[in-house]
mmCIF file with all atom_site columns, C-alpha atoms in Angstrom:
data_model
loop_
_atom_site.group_PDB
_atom_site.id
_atom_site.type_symbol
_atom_site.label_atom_id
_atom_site.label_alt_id
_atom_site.label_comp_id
_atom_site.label_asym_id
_atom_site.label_entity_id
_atom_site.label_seq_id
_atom_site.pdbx_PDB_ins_code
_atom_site.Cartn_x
_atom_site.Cartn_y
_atom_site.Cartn_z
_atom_site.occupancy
_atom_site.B_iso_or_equiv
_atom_site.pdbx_formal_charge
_atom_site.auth_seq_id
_atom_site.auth_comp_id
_atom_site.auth_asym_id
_atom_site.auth_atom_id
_atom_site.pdbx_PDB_model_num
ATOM 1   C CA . UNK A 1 1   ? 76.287  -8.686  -32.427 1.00 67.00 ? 1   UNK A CA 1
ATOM 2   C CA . UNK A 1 2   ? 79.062  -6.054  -30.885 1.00 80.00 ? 2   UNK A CA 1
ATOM 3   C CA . UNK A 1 3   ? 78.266  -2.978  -31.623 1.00 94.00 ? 3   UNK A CA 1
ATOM 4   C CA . UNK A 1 4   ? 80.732  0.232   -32.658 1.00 96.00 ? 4   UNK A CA 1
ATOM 5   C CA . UNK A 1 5   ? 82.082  0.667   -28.749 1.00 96.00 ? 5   UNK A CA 1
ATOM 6   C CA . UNK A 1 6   ? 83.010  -3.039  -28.214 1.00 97.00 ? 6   UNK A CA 1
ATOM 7   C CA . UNK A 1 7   ? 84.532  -3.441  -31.006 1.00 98.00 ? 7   UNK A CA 1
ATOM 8   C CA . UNK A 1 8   ? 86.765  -0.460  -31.013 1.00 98.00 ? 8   UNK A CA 1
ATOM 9   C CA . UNK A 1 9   ? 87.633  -2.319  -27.596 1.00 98.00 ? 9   UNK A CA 1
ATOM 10  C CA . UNK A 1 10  ? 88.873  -5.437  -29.230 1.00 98.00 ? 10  UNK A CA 1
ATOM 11  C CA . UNK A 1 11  ? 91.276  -2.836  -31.946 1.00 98.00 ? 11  UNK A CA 1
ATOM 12  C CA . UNK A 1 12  ? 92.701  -1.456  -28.735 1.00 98.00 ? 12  UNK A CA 1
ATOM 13  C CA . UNK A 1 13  ? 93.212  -4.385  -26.741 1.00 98.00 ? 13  UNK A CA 1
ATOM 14  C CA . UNK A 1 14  ? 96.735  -5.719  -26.692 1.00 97.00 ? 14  UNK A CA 1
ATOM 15  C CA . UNK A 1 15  ? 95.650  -8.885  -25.432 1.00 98.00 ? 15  UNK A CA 1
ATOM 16  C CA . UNK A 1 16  ? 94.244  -10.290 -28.637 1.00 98.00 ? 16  UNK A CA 1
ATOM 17  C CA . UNK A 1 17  ? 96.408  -11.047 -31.675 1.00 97.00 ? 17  UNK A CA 1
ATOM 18  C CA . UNK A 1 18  ? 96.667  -8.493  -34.228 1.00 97.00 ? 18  UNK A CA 1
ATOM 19  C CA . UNK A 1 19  ? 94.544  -10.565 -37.290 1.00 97.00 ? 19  UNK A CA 1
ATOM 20  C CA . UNK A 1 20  ? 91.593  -10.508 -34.549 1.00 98.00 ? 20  UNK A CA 1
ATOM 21  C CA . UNK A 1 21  ? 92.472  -6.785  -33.434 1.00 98.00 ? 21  UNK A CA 1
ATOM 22  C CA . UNK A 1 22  ? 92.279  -6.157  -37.764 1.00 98.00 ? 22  UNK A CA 1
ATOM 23  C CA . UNK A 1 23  ? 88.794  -7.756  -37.917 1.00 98.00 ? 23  UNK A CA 1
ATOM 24  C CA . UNK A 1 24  ? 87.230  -5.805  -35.079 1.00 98.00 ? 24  UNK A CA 1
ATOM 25  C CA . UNK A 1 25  ? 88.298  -2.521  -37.230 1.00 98.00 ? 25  UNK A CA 1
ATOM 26  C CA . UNK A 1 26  ? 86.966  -3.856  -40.544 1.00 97.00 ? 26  UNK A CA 1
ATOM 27  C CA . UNK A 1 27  ? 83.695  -4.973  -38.585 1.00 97.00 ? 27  UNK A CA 1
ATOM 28  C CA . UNK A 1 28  ? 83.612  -1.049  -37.279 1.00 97.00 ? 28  UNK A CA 1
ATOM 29  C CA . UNK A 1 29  ? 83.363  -0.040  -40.374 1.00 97.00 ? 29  UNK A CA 1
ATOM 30  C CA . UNK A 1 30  ? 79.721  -2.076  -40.591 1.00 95.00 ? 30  UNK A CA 1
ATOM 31  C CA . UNK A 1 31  ? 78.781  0.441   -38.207 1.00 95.00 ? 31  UNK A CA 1
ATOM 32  C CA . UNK A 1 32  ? 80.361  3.653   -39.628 1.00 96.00 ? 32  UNK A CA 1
ATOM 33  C CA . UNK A 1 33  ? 81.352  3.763   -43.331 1.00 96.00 ? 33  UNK A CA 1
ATOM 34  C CA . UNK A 1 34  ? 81.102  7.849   -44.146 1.00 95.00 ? 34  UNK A CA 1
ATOM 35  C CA . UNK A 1 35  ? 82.731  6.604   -47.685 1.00 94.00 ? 35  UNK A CA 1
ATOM 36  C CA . UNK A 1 36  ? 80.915  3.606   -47.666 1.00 92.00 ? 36  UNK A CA 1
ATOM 37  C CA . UNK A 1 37  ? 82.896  0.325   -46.677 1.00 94.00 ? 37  UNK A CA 1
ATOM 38  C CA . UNK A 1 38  ? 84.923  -0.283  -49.289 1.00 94.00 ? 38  UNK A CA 1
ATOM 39  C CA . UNK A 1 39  ? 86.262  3.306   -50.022 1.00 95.00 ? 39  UNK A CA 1
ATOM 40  C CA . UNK A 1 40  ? 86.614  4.176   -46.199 1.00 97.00 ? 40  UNK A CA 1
ATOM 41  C CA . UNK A 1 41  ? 88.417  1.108   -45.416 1.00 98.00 ? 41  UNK A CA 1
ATOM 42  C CA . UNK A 1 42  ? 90.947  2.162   -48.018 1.00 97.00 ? 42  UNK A CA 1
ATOM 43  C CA . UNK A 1 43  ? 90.736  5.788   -46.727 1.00 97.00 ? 43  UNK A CA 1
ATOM 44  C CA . UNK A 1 44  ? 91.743  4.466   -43.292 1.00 98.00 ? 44  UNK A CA 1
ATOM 45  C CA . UNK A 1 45  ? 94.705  1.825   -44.042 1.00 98.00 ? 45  UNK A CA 1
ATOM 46  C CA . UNK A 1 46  ? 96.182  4.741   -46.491 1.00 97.00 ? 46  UNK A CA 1
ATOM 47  C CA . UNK A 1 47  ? 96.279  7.116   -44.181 1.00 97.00 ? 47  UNK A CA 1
ATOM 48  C CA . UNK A 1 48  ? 97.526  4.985   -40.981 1.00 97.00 ? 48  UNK A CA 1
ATOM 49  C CA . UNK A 1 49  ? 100.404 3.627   -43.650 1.00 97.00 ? 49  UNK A CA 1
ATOM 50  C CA . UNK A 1 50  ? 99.502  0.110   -43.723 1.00 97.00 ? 50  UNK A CA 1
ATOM 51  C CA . UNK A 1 51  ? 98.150  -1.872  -46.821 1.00 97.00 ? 51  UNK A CA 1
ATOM 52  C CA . UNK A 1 52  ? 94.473  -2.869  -47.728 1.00 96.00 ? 52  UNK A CA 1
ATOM 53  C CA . UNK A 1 53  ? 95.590  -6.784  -47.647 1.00 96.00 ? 53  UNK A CA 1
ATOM 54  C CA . UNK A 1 54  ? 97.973  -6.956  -44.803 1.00 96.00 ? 54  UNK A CA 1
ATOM 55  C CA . UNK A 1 55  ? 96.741  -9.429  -42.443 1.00 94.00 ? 55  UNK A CA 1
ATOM 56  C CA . UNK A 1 56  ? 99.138  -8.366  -39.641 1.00 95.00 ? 56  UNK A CA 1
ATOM 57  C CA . UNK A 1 57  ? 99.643  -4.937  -39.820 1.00 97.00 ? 57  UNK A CA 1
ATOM 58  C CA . UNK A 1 58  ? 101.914 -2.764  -37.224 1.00 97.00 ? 58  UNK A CA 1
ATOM 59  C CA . UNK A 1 59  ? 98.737  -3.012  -34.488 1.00 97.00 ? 59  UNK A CA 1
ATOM 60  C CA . UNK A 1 60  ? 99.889  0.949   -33.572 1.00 98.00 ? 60  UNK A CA 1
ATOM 61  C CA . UNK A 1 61  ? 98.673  1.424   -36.666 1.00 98.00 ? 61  UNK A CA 1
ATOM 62  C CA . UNK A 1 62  ? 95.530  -0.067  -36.463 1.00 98.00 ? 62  UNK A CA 1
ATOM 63  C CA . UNK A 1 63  ? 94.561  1.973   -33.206 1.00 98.00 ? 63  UNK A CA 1
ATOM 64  C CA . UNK A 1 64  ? 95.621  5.223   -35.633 1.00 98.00 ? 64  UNK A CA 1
ATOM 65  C CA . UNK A 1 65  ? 92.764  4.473   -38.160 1.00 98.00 ? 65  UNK A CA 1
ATOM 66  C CA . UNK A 1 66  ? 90.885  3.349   -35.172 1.00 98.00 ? 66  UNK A CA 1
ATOM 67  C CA . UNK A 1 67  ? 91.296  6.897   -33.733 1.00 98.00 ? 67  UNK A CA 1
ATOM 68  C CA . UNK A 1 68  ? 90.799  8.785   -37.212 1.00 98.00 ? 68  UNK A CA 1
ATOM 69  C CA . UNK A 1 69  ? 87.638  6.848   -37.812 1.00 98.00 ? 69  UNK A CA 1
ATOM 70  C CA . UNK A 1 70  ? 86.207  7.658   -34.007 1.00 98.00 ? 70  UNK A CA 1
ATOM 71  C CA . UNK A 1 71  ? 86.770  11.608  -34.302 1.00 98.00 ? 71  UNK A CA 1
ATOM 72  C CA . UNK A 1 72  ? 84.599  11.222  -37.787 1.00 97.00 ? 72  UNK A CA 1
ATOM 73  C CA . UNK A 1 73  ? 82.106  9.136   -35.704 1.00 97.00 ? 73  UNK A CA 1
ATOM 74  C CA . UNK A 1 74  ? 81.905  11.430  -32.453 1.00 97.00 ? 74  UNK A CA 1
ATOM 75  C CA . UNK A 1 75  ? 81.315  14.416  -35.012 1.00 96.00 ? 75  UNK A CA 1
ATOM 76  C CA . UNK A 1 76  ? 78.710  12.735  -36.690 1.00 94.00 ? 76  UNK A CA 1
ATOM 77  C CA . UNK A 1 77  ? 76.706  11.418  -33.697 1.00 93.00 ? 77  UNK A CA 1
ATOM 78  C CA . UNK A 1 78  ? 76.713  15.552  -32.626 1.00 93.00 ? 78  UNK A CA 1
ATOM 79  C CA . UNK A 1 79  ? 75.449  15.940  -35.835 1.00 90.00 ? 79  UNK A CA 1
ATOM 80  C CA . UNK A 1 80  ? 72.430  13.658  -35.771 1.00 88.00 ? 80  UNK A CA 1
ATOM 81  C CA . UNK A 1 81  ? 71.810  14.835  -32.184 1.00 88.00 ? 81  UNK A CA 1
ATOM 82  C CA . UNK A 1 82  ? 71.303  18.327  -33.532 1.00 86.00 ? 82  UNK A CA 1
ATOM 83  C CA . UNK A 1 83  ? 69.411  18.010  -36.314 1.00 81.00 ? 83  UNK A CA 1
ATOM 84  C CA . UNK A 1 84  ? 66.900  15.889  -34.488 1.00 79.00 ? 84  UNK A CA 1
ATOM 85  C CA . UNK A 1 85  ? 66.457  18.584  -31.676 1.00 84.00 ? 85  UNK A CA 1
ATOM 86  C CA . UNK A 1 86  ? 66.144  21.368  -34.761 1.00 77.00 ? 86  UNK A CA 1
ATOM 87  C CA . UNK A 1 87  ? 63.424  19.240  -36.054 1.00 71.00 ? 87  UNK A CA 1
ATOM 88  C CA . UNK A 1 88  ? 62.138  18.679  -33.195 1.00 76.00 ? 88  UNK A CA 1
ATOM 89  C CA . UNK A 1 89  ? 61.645  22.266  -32.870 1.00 78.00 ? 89  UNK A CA 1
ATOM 90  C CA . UNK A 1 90  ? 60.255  23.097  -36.245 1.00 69.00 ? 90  UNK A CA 1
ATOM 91  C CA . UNK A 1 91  ? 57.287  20.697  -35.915 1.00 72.00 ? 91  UNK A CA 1
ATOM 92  C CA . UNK A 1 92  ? 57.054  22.236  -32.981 1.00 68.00 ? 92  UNK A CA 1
ATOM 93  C CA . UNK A 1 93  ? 56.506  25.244  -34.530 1.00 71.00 ? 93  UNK A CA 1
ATOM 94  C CA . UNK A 1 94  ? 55.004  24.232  -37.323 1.00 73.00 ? 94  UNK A CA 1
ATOM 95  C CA . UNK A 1 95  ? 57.243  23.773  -39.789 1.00 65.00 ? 95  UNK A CA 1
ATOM 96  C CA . UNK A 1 96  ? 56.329  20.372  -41.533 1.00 64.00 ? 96  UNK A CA 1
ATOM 97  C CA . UNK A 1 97  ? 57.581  20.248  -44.896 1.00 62.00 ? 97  UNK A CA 1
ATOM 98  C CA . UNK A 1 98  ? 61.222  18.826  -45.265 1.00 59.00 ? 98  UNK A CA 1
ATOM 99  C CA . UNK A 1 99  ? 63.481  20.292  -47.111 1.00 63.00 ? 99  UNK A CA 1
ATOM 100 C CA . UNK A 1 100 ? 66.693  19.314  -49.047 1.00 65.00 ? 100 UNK A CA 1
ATOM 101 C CA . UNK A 1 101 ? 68.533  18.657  -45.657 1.00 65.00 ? 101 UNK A CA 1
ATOM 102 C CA . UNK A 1 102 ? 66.311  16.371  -44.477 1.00 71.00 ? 102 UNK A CA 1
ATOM 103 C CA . UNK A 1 103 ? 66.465  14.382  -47.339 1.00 75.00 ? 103 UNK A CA 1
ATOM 104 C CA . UNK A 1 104 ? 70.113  13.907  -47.669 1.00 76.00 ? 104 UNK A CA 1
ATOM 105 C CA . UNK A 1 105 ? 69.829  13.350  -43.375 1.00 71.00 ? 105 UNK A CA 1
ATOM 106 C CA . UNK A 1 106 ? 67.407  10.424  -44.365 1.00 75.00 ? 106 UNK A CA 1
ATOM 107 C CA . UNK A 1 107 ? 69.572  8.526   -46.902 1.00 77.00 ? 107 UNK A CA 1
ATOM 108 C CA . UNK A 1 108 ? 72.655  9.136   -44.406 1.00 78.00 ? 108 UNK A CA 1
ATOM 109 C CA . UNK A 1 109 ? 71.143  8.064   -41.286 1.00 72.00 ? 109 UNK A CA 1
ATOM 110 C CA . UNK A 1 110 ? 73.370  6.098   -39.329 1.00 77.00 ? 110 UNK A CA 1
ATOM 111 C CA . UNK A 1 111 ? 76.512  7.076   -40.765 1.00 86.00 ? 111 UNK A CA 1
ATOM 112 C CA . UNK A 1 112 ? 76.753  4.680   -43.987 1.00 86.00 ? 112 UNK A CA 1
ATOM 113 C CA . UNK A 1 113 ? 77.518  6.454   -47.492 1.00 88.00 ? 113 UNK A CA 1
ATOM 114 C CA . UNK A 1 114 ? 77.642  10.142  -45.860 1.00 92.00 ? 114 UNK A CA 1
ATOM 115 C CA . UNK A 1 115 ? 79.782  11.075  -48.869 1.00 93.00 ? 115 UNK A CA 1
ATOM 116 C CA . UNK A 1 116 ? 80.111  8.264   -51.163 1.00 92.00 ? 116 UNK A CA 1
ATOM 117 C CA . UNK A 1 117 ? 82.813  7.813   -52.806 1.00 92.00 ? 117 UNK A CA 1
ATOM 118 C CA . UNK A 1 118 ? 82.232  6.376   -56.694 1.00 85.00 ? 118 UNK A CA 1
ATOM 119 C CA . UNK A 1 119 ? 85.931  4.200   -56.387 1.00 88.00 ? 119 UNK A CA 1
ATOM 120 C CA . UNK A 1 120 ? 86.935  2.618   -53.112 1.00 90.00 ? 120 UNK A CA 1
ATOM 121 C CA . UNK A 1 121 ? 90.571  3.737   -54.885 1.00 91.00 ? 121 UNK A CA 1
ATOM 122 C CA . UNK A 1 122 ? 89.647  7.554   -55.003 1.00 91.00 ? 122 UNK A CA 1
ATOM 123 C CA . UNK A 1 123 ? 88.447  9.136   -52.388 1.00 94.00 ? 123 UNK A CA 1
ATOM 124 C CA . UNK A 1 124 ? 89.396  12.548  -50.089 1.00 95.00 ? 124 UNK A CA 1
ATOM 125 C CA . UNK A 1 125 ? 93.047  12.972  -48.412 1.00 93.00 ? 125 UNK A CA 1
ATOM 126 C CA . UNK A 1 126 ? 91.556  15.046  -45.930 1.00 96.00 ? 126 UNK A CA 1
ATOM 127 C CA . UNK A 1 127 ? 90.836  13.470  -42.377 1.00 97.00 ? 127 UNK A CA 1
ATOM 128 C CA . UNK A 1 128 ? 87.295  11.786  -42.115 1.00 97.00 ? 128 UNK A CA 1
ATOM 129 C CA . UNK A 1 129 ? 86.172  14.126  -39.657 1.00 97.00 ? 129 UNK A CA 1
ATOM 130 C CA . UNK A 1 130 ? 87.345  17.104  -42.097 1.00 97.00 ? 130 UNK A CA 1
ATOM 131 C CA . UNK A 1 131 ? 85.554  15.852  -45.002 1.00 97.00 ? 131 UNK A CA 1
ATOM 132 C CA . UNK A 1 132 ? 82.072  15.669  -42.956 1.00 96.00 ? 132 UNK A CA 1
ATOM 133 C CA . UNK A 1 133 ? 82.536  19.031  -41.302 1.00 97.00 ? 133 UNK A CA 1
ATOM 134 C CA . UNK A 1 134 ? 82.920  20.841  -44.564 1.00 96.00 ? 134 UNK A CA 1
ATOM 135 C CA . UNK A 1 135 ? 79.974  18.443  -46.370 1.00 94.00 ? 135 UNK A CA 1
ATOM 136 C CA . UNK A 1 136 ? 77.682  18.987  -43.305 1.00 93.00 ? 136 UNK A CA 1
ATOM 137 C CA . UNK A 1 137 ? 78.210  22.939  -43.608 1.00 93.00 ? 137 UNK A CA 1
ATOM 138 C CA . UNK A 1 138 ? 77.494  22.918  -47.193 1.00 92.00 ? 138 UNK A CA 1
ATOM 139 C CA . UNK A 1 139 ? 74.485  21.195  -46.692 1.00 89.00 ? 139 UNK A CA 1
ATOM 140 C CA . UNK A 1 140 ? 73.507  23.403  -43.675 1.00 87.00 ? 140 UNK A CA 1
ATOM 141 C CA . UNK A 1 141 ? 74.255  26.613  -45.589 1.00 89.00 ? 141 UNK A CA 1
ATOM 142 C CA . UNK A 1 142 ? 71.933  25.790  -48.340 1.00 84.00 ? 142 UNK A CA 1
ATOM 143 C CA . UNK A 1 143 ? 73.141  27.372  -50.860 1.00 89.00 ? 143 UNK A CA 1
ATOM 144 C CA . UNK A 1 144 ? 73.867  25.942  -54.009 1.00 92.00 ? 144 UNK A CA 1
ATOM 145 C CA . UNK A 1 145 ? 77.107  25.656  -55.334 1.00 94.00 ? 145 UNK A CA 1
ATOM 146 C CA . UNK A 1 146 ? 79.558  25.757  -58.172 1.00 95.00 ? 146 UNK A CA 1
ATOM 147 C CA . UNK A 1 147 ? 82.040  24.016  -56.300 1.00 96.00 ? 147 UNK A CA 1
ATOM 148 C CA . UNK A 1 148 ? 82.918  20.919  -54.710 1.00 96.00 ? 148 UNK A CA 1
ATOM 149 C CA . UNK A 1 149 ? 81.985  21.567  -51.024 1.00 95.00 ? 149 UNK A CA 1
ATOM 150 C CA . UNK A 1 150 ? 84.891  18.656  -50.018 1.00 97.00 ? 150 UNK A CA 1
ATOM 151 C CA . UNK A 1 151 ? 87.803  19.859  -51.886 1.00 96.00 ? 151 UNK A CA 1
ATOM 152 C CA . UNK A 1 152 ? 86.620  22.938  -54.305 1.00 95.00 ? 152 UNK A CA 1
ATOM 153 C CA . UNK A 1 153 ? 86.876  20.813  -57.448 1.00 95.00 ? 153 UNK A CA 1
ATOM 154 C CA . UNK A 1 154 ? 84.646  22.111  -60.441 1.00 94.00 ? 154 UNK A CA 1
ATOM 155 C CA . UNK A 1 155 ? 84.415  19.546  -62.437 1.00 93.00 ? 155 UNK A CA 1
ATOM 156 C CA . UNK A 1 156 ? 82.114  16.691  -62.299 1.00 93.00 ? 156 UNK A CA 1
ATOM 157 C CA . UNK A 1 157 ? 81.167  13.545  -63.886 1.00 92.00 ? 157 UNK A CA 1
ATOM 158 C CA . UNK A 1 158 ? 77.646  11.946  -63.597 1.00 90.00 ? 158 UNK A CA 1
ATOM 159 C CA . UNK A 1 159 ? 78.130  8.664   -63.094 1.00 87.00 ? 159 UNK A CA 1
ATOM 160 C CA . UNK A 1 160 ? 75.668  6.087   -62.067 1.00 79.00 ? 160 UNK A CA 1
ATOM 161 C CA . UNK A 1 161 ? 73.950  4.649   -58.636 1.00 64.00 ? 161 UNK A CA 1
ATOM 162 C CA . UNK A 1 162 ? 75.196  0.550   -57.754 1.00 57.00 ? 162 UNK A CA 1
ATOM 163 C CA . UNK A 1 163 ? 73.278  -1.810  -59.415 1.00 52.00 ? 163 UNK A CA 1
ATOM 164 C CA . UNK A 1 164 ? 72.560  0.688   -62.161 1.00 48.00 ? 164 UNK A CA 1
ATOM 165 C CA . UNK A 1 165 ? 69.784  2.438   -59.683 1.00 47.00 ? 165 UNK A CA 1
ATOM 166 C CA . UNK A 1 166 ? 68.988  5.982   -60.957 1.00 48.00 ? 166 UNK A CA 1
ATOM 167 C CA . UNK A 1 167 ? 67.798  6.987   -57.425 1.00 46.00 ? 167 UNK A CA 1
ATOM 168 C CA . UNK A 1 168 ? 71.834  6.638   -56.731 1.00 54.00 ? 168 UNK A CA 1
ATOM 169 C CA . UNK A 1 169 ? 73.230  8.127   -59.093 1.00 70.00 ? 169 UNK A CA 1
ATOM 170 C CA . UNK A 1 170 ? 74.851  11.822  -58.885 1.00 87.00 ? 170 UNK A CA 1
ATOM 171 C CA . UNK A 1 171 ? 77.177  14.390  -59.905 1.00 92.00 ? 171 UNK A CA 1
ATOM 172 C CA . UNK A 1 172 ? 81.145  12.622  -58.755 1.00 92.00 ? 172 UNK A CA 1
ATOM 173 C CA . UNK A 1 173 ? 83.743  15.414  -58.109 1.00 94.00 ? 173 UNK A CA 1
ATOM 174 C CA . UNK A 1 174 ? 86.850  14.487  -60.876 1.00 92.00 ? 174 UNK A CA 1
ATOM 175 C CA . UNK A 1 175 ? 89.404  15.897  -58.215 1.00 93.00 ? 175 UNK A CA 1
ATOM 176 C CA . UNK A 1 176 ? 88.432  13.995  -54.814 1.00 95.00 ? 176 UNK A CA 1
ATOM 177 C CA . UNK A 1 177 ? 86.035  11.151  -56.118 1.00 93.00 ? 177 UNK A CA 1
ATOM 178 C CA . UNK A 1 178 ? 83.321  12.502  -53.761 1.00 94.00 ? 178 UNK A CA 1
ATOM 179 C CA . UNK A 1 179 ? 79.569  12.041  -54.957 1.00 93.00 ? 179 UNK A CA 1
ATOM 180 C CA . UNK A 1 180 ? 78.215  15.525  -54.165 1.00 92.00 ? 180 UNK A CA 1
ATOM 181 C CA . UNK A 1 181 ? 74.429  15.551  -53.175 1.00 90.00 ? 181 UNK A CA 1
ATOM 182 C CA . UNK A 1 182 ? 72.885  16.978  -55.867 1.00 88.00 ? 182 UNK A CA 1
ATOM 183 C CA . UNK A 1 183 ? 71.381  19.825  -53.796 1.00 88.00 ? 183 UNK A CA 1
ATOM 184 C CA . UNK A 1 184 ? 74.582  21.204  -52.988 1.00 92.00 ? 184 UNK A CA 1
ATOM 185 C CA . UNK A 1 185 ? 75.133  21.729  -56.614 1.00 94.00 ? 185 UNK A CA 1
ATOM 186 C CA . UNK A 1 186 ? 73.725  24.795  -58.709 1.00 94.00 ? 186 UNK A CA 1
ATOM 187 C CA . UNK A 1 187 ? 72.226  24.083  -61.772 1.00 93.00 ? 187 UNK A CA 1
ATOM 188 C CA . UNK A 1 188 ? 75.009  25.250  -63.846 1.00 93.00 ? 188 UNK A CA 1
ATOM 189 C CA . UNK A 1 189 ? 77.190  22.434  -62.091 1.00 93.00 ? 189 UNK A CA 1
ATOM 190 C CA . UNK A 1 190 ? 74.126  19.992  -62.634 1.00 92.00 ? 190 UNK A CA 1
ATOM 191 C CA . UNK A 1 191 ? 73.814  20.576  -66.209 1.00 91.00 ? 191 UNK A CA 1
ATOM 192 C CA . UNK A 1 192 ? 77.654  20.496  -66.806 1.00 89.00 ? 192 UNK A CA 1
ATOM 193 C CA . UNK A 1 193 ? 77.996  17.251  -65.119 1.00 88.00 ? 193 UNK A CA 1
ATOM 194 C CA . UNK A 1 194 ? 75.009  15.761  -67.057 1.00 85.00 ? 194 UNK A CA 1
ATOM 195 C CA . UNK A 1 195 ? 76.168  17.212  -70.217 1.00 82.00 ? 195 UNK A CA 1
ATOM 196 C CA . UNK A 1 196 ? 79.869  15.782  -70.313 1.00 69.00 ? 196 UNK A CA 1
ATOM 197 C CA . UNK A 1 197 ? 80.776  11.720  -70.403 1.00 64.00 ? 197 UNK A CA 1
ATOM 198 C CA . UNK A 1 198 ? 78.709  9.669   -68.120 1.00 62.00 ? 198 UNK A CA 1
ATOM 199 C CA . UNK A 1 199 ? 79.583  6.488   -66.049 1.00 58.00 ? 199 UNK A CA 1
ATOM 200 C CA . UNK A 1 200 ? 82.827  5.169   -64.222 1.00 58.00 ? 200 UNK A CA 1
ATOM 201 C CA . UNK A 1 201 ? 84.742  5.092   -67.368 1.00 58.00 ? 201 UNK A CA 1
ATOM 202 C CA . UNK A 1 202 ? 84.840  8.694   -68.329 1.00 54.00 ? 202 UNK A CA 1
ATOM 203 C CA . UNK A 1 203 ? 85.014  9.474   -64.736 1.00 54.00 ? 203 UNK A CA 1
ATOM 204 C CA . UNK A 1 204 ? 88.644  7.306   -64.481 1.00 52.00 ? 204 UNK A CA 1
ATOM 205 C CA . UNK A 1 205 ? 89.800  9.025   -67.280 1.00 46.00 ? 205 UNK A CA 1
ATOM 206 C CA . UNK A 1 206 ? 88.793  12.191  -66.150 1.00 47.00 ? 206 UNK A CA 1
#
């Protein structure tokens, strides 16, 4: 099976026709989905300006969402690479007991569902590697918020984990679509999302 590198080769490579250059990138994406596949998929082709179902799109554009998708990538790998050599050093020192970071670190090792997104339809405008940078310092600052640490949004929605799984399920941001760890969120935020209309209805009306 190629992995991420190789197949970012085959997006790039003028060589190959542009339905095979459009696979590669979709089969990236089972590599590194920050949105999850679906939603980032969508992310990408909206932002490079070419349409979820296009079978042949512009291949320029194809090596933009390429590009987009690699600076999220790079940033994350730095990421994983650093909190590895922090705990590293904690154990070292003693420090045994994980905390909320490590948890959220767990469930988003190797860059699948980093910030899920509850609609493949609604999800951030900011650049990929944007959207991690401000999720990762939330999550590093730990300090609960009001806020949505993507886009600043205060209102939330709980809506449910796939499959109906309550271990998934979590506070959605009405304003970017994100699914905000709930340890990023004060209580106050908690209790409002919980307390309003639940589940992917309310939140499409919201």
């Amino acid at each position: 099976m190629a992995g991420f590198r190789a197949l970012a080769e085959q997006v790039r490579n003028p060589r190959l026709v542009t339905v095979r250059r459009r696979t590669a990138l979709r089969k990236c994406l089972e590599r590194f989905a920050p949105y999850g596949h679906r939603a980032t998929w969508h992310h990408l082709c909206t932002r490079a300006g070419f349409a979820v179902h296009d079978r042949e799109p512009d291949p320029a554009r194809l090596v933009a969402a390429l590009a987009e998708l690699e600076e999220a990538r790079a940033l994350w790998l730095a990421y994983e690479e650093e909190f590895a050599a922090r705990r590293r050093r904690e154990k070292h020192e003693g420090i045994r007991q994980p905390g909320a970071l490590d948890d959220w670190h767990r469930r988003t090792w190797g860059g699948y569902d980093i910030v899920p997104c509850v609609s493949p339809q609604r999800h951030p405008a900011a650049r990929l590697s944007e959207v991690l940078r401000r999720m990762i310092a939330a999550m590093e600052a730990g300090r609960p918020r009001r806020d949505c640490p993507v886009c600043g949004g205060t209102r939330f929605v709980w809506v449910p984990g796939p499959d109906g799984c309550p271990a998934a399920a979590g506070p959605a941001c009405r304003e970017c679509g994100v699914v905000a760890p709930a340890a990023v969120l004060s209580a106050e935020a908690l209790h409002a999302a919980a307390a309003g209309p639940h589940g992917l209805t309310a939140f499409a009306a919201a």
